[in-house]
mmCIF file of C-alpha atoms in Angstrom:
data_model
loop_
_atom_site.group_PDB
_atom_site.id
_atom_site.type_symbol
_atom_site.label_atom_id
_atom_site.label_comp_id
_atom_site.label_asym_id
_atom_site.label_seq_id
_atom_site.Cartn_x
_atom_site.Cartn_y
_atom_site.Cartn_z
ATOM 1 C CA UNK A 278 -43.276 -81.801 -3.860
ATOM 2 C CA UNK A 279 -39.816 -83.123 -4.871
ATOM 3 C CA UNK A 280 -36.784 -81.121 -4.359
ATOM 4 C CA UNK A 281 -33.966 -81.480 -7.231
ATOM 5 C CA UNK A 282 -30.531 -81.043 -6.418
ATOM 6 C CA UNK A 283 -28.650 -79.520 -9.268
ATOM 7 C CA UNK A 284 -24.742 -79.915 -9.237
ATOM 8 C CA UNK A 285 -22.834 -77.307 -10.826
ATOM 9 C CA UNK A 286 -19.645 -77.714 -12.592
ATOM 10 C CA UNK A 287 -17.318 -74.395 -12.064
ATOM 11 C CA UNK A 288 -15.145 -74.089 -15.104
ATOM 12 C CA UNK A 289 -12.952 -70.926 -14.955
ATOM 13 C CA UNK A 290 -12.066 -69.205 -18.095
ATOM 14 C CA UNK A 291 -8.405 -69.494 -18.797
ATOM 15 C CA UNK A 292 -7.878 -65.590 -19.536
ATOM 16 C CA UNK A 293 -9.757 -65.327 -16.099
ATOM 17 C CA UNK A 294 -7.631 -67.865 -14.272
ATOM 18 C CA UNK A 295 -4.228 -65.930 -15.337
ATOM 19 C CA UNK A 296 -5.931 -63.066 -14.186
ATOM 20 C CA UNK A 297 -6.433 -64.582 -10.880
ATOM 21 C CA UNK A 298 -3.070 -65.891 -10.559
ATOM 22 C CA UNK A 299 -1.279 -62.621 -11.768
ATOM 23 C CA UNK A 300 -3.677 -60.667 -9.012
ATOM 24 C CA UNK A 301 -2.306 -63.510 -5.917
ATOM 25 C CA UNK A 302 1.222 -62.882 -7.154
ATOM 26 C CA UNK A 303 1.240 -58.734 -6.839
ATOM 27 C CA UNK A 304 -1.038 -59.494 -3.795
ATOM 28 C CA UNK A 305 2.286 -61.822 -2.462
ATOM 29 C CA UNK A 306 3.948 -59.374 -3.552
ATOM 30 C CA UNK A 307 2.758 -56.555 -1.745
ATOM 31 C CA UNK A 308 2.701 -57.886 1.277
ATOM 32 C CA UNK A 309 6.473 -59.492 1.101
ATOM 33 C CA UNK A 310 7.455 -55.178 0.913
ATOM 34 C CA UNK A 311 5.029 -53.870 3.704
ATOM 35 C CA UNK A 312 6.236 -56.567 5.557
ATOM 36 C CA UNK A 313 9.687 -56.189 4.797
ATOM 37 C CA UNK A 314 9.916 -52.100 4.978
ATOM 38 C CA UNK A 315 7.729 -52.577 8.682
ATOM 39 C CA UNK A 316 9.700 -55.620 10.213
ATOM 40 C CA UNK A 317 13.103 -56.077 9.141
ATOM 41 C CA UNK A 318 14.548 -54.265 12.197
ATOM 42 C CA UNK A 319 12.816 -57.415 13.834
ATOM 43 C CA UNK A 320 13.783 -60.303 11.450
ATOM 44 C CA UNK A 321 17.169 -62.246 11.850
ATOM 45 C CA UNK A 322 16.671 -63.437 8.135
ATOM 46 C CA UNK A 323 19.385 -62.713 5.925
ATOM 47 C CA UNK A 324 18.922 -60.240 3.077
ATOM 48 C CA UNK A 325 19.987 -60.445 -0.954
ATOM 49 C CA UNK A 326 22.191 -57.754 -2.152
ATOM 50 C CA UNK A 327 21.645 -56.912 -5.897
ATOM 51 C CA UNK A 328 23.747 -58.514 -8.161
ATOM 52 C CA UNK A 329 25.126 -57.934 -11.778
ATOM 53 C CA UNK A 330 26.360 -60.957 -13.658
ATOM 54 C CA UNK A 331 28.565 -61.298 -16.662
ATOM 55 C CA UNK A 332 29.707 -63.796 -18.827
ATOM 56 C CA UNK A 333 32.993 -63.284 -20.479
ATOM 57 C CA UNK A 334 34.982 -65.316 -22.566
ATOM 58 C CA UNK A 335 36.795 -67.103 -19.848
ATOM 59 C CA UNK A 336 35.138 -65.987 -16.574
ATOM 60 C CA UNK A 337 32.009 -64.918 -15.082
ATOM 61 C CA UNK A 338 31.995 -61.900 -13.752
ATOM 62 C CA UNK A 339 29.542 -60.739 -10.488
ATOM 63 C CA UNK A 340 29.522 -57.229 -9.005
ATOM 64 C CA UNK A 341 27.753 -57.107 -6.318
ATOM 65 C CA UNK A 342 26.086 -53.957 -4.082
ATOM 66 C CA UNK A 343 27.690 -54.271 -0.906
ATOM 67 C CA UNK A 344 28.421 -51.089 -0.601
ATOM 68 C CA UNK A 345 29.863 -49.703 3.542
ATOM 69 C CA UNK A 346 30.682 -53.629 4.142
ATOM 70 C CA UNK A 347 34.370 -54.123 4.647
ATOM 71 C CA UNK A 348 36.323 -56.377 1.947
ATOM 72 C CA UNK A 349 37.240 -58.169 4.833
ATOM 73 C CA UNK A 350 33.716 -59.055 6.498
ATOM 74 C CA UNK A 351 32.652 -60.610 3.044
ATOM 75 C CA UNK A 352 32.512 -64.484 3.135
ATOM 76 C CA UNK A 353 33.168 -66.049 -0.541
ATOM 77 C CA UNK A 354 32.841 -69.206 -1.076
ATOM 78 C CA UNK A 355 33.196 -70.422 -5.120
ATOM 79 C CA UNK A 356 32.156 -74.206 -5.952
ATOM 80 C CA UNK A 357 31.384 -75.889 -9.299
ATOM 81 C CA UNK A 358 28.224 -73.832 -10.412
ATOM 82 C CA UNK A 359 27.900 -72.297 -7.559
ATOM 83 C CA UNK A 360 29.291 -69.234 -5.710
ATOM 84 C CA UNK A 361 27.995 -68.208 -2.520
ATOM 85 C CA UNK A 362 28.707 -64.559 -0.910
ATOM 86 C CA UNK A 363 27.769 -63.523 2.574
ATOM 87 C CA UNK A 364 28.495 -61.016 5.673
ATOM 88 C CA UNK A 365 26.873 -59.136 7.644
ATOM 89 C CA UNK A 366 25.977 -54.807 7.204
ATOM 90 C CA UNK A 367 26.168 -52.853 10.407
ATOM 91 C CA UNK A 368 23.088 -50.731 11.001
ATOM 92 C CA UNK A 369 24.225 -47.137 8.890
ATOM 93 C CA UNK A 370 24.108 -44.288 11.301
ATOM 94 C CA UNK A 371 26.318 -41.168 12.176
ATOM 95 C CA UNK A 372 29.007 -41.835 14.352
ATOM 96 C CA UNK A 373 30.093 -38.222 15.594
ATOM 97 C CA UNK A 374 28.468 -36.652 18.467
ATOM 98 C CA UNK A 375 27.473 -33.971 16.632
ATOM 99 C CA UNK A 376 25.940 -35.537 14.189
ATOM 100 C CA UNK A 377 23.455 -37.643 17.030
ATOM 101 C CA UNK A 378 20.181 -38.703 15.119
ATOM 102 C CA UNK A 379 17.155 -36.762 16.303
ATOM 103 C CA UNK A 380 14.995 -37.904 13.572
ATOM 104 C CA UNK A 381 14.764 -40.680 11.113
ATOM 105 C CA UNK A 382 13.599 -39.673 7.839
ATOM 106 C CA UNK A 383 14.243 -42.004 5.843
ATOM 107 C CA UNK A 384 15.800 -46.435 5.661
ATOM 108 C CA UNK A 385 15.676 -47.655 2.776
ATOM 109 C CA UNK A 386 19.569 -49.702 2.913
ATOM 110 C CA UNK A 387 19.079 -53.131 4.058
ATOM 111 C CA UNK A 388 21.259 -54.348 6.882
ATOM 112 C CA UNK A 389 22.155 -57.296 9.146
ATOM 113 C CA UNK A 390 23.089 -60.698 7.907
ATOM 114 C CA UNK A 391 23.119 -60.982 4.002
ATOM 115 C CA UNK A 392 23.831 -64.063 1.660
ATOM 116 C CA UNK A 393 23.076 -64.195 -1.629
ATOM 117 C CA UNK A 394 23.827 -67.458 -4.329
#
């Protein structure tokens, strides 16, 4: 008896391969937050503060949401093109006595090194 080997050719529907992408990107994307909200405490990375941009009629305009850093303890440098902001945001807790933390309920404010371009 003869055995046949067939060979298959595995064509993927486009509306199914968009699917498939769009399903690895939220996957990505989920696990960029858990990771994120779990380990940043651990992670020297630098974070990216939220930015508005504007374009006037002679400027650009960015505000950016820094806030509790110190005007002083923001690094800004402005190139051709380009403008580069970074510092660093202290870990937010109460600083009175009275006020000691004896539960965390919530940390949602990102912290540590930040740079954003």
């Amino acid at each position: 008896m003869e055995t046949r080997r067939t060979m298959f050719s595995f064509f993927m529907d486009p509306i199914k391969t968009i699917k498939l992408r769009w399903l690895q990107g939220a996957l990505h994307d989920i696990t960029q937050e858990l990771s994120r909200s779990q380990f940043c405490r651990f992670a020297p990375q630098a974070w990216a503060p939220a930015i508005n941009a504007y374009r006037c009629q002679e400027c650009i305009r960015i505000c950016v949401d820094l806030a509790g850093v110190e005007r002083s303890l923001i690094d800004l440098t402005v190139e051709p093109r380009r403008v580069v902001i970074r510092g660093t945001r202290e870990l937010p807790e109460p600083s009175h006595a009275e006020e000691h933390t004896v539960q965390l309920l919530a940390m949602e404010i990102d912290y540590g090194p930040f740079e954003r371009e």
